[in-house]
CSV table of C-alpha atoms and ligand atoms in Angstrom, one decimal:
chain,number,residue,atom,x,y,z
A,12,MET,CA,0.0,0.0,0.0
A,13,ARG,CA,1.4,3.3,-1.1
A,14,ILE,CA,1.0,5.9,1.7
A,15,PHE,CA,1.7,9.6,1.2
A,16,ILE,CA,1.7,12.4,3.8
A,17,TYR,CA,0.5,15.9,3.1
A,18,PRO,CA,1.7,18.0,6.1
A,19,GLY,CA,1.1,21.6,6.9
A,20,SER,CA,-0.1,24.2,9.4
A,21,PHE,CA,-3.5,24.6,7.6
A,22,ASP,CA,-4.1,27.9,9.3
A,23,PRO,CA,-6.7,27.7,7.8
A,24,MET,CA,-6.9,25.2,5.0
A,25,THR,CA,-7.5,26.9,1.6
A,26,ASN,CA,-8.8,25.8,-1.8
A,27,GLY,CA,-5.2,25.5,-2.9
A,28,HIS,CA,-4.7,22.8,-0.2
A,29,VAL,CA,-7.8,21.0,-1.2
A,30,ASP,CA,-6.6,20.9,-4.9
A,31,ILE,CA,-3.3,19.4,-3.8
A,32,ILE,CA,-5.1,16.8,-1.7
A,33,ARG,CA,-7.4,15.9,-4.6
A,34,ARG,CA,-4.4,15.5,-7.0
A,35,ALA,CA,-2.1,13.8,-4.5
A,36,SER,CA,-4.7,11.2,-3.5
A,37,GLY,CA,-4.8,10.0,-7.1
A,38,LEU,CA,-1.1,9.1,-6.8
A,39,CYS,CA,-1.3,6.9,-3.7
A,40,ASP,CA,-3.6,4.5,-1.9
A,41,LEU,CA,-3.9,6.5,1.3
A,42,LEU,CA,-3.1,10.2,1.8
A,43,ILE,CA,-2.5,11.3,5.4
A,44,VAL,CA,-3.3,14.9,5.9
A,45,ALA,CA,-1.1,15.8,8.9
A,46,ILE,CA,-1.8,19.0,10.8
A,47,LEU,CA,1.1,20.5,12.8
A,48,SER,CA,0.1,21.1,16.4
A,49,ASN,CA,3.4,22.6,17.5
A,50,ARG,CA,3.0,24.5,20.8
A,51,HIS,CA,6.0,26.7,19.8
A,52,LYS,CA,4.5,27.8,16.5
A,53,LYS,CA,2.1,30.7,16.7
A,54,THR,CA,-1.1,30.1,14.7
A,55,ALA,CA,-4.3,32.2,14.3
A,56,PHE,CA,-6.4,29.1,14.9
A,57,SER,CA,-5.8,26.5,17.6
A,58,ALA,CA,-4.8,22.9,16.6
A,59,ASP,CA,-8.3,21.7,17.6
A,60,GLU,CA,-9.9,24.3,15.4
A,61,ARG,CA,-7.6,23.6,12.4
A,62,VAL,CA,-8.3,19.8,12.7
A,63,GLU,CA,-12.1,20.5,13.0
A,64,MET,CA,-12.0,22.7,9.8
A,65,VAL,CA,-9.9,20.2,7.8
A,66,GLN,CA,-12.3,17.3,8.9
A,67,ALA,CA,-15.3,19.4,7.9
A,68,ALA,CA,-13.8,20.3,4.5
A,69,LEU,CA,-12.7,16.8,3.7
A,70,LYS,CA,-15.9,15.0,5.0
A,71,ASN,CA,-16.9,12.0,2.8
A,72,LYS,CA,-13.7,12.1,0.7
A,73,LYS,CA,-12.3,8.6,0.3
A,74,GLY,CA,-8.7,7.5,0.7
A,75,LEU,CA,-7.8,10.2,3.3
A,76,GLU,CA,-6.8,10.1,6.9
A,77,VAL,CA,-6.6,13.3,9.0
A,78,VAL,CA,-4.0,13.3,11.9
A,79,ARG,CA,-2.4,15.9,14.0
A,80,PHE,CA,1.3,15.7,14.8
A,81,ASP,CA,3.9,17.4,16.9
A,82,GLY,CA,7.7,17.0,16.6
A,83,LEU,CA,9.6,15.9,13.6
A,84,LEU,CA,7.9,15.1,10.3
A,85,VAL,CA,10.4,12.2,9.7
A,86,ASP,CA,9.1,10.5,12.9
A,87,LEU,CA,5.5,10.6,11.5
A,88,TYR,CA,6.9,9.4,8.2
A,89,ARG,CA,8.5,6.4,9.8
A,90,LEU,CA,5.5,5.6,12.0
A,91,LYS,CA,3.1,5.6,9.1
A,92,GLN,CA,5.5,3.8,6.8
A,93,ALA,CA,5.0,6.5,4.2
A,94,SER,CA,6.5,6.5,0.6
A,95,ALA,CA,6.6,10.2,0.2
A,96,VAL,CA,5.6,13.6,1.6
A,97,VAL,CA,3.6,15.9,-0.7
A,98,ARG,CA,3.9,19.6,-0.8
A,99,GLY,CA,2.4,22.2,-3.1
A,100,LEU,CA,4.6,24.7,-4.9
A,101,ARG,CA,3.0,28.1,-5.7
A,102,SER,CA,6.1,30.1,-6.6
A,103,GLU,CA,9.9,30.2,-6.9
A,104,SER,CA,10.0,31.5,-3.3
A,105,ASP,CA,8.1,28.4,-2.1
A,106,TYR,CA,10.8,26.3,-3.8
A,107,ARG,CA,13.6,27.5,-1.7
A,108,PHE,CA,11.9,26.6,1.5
A,109,GLU,CA,10.7,23.3,0.2
A,110,ALA,CA,14.1,22.3,-1.1
A,111,GLU,CA,15.7,23.1,2.3
A,112,MET,CA,13.0,21.1,4.1
A,113,ALA,CA,13.4,18.1,1.7
A,114,ALA,CA,17.1,18.1,2.1
A,115,ALA,CA,17.0,18.3,5.9
A,116,ASN,CA,14.5,15.5,6.1
A,117,LYS,CA,16.5,13.4,3.7
A,118,ILE,CA,19.5,13.8,6.0
A,119,LEU,CA,17.4,12.8,9.0
A,120,LEU,CA,15.9,9.8,7.2
A,121,PRO,CA,17.5,8.6,4.0
A,122,GLU,CA,14.4,6.8,2.7
A,123,TYR,CA,12.4,10.0,2.9
A,124,GLU,CA,11.1,11.3,-0.4
A,125,THR,CA,9.4,14.5,-1.4
A,126,CYS,CA,6.8,14.9,-4.1
A,127,LEU,CA,6.3,18.6,-5.1
A,128,LEU,CA,3.2,19.4,-7.0
A,129,PRO,CA,2.9,22.8,-8.8
A,130,SER,CA,-0.2,24.7,-7.7
A,131,ARG,CA,-3.0,25.2,-10.2
A,132,ILE,CA,-2.3,28.6,-11.8
A,133,ASP,CA,-5.6,30.1,-10.6
A,134,LEU,CA,-4.9,29.0,-7.0
A,135,SER,CA,-1.2,30.0,-6.9
A,136,PHE,CA,-2.0,33.3,-5.2
A,137,THR,CA,-4.3,31.8,-2.5
A,138,SER,CA,-2.6,31.4,0.8
A,139,SER,CA,-3.6,31.0,4.4
A,140,SER,CA,-2.1,34.3,5.3
A,141,ILE,CA,-4.1,36.1,2.6
A,142,VAL,CA,-7.2,34.4,3.8
A,143,ARG,CA,-6.5,35.5,7.4
A,144,GLU,CA,-5.8,39.0,6.3
A,145,VAL,CA,-9.1,39.3,4.2
A,146,ALA,CA,-11.1,37.7,7.0
A,147,ALA,CA,-9.7,39.9,9.7
A,148,PHE,CA,-11.0,42.9,7.8
A,149,GLY,CA,-14.4,41.4,7.2
A,150,GLY,CA,-13.8,40.6,3.5
A,151,ASN,CA,-15.3,37.7,1.6
A,152,ILE,CA,-13.2,34.6,1.7
A,153,SER,CA,-15.8,32.3,0.1
A,154,ARG,CA,-13.8,31.8,-3.1
A,155,MET,CA,-10.6,31.1,-1.3
A,156,VAL,CA,-11.6,28.4,1.2
A,157,PRO,CA,-14.0,25.5,1.2
A,158,LYS,CA,-17.5,26.5,2.4
A,159,PRO,CA,-17.3,24.8,5.8
A,160,ILE,CA,-14.2,26.8,6.5
A,161,ALA,CA,-15.7,30.1,5.4
A,162,ASP,CA,-18.6,29.3,7.7
A,163,PHE,CA,-16.3,28.4,10.6
A,164,VAL,CA,-14.2,31.6,10.2
A,165,ALA,CA,-17.4,33.8,10.0
A,166,GLN,CA,-18.8,32.1,13.1
A,167,ARG,CA,-15.5,32.5,15.0
A,168,LEU,CA,-15.5,36.3,14.1
A,169,SER,CA,-19.1,36.7,15.2
A,170,GLU,CA,-18.4,35.0,18.5
A,171,LYS,CA,-15.6,37.3,19.2
A,172,GLN,CA,-17.0,40.6,18.0
A,173,ASP,CA,-17.7,41.8,21.5
A,174,MET,CA,-14.0,41.2,22.5
A,175,PRO,CA,-11.2,43.8,22.3
A,176,ALA,CA,-9.7,44.1,18.8
A,177,GLU,CA,-6.5,42.3,19.6
A,178,HIS,CA,-8.5,39.1,20.3
A,179,ILE,CA,-10.2,39.0,17.0
A,180,ASP,CA,-7.1,39.5,15.0
A,181,LEU,CA,-6.8,36.4,12.7
A,182,LYS,CA,-3.7,37.6,10.9
A,183,GLY,CA,-1.3,35.6,13.1
A,184,ASP,CA,2.1,34.6,11.8
B,203,PNS,O1,2.0,24.8,6.1
B,203,PNS,P1,3.4,25.0,6.5
B,203,PNS,O2,3.5,25.8,7.7
B,203,PNS,O3,4.3,25.5,5.4
B,203,PNS,O4,4.0,23.5,6.9
B,203,PNS,C1,5.3,23.3,7.4
B,203,PNS,C2,5.5,22.0,8.0
B,203,PNS,C3,4.4,21.7,9.0
B,203,PNS,C4,5.4,20.9,6.9
B,203,PNS,C5,6.9,21.9,8.6
B,203,PNS,O5,7.1,23.0,9.5
B,203,PNS,C6,7.2,20.7,9.4
B,203,PNS,O6,7.3,19.6,8.9
B,203,PNS,N1,7.3,20.8,10.8
B,203,PNS,C7,7.6,19.7,11.7
B,203,PNS,C8,9.0,19.8,12.2
B,203,PNS,C9,10.0,19.2,11.1
B,203,PNS,O7,10.0,18.1,11.0
B,203,PNS,N2,10.6,20.2,10.4
B,203,PNS,C10,11.4,19.7,9.3
B,203,PNS,C11,12.9,19.7,9.6
B,203,PNS,S1,13.6,20.9,8.6
């Protein structure tokens, strides 16, 4: 069984992530969507919220498993007996980071492989940080994220509208 891992912060998941998941799942038997829940990395949404959003967006999709992980990706790779890690490439600037991460992980675990998928051109400017920025100013994110995520973000903003401005800032890191 060919198992791929698609790791990320998913803060929040975007339509670009969903497209990579759709394409990558056609290349393997099981695609594990792995959500980083690193206590040391500042995110706009908590790990529980990010997992909830990803599960809602991927509901009923076959051949997928959603997990959260902390620590090193190579440990998850070994644990899950994966054949490759999938990452989306939106631009040349993404490439630099991805090449460094692939090289570091290969040093840590020689059987580690990386599969880089170029983003669909119409999604190559969609990012979690843009989504957070637009949402924080009350803009419409419905064409950037799956519907359950747009609903979740809107709900979260409405729950926090009585709080001081610093607590409703979704811009994060
Ligand atoms: O969506 P992101 O933030 O670009 O995803 C980055 C992620 C989660 C894939 C990366 O930070 C990661 O794998 N973190 C776990 C720690 C690790 O193994 N780092 C790689 C060694 S360079």
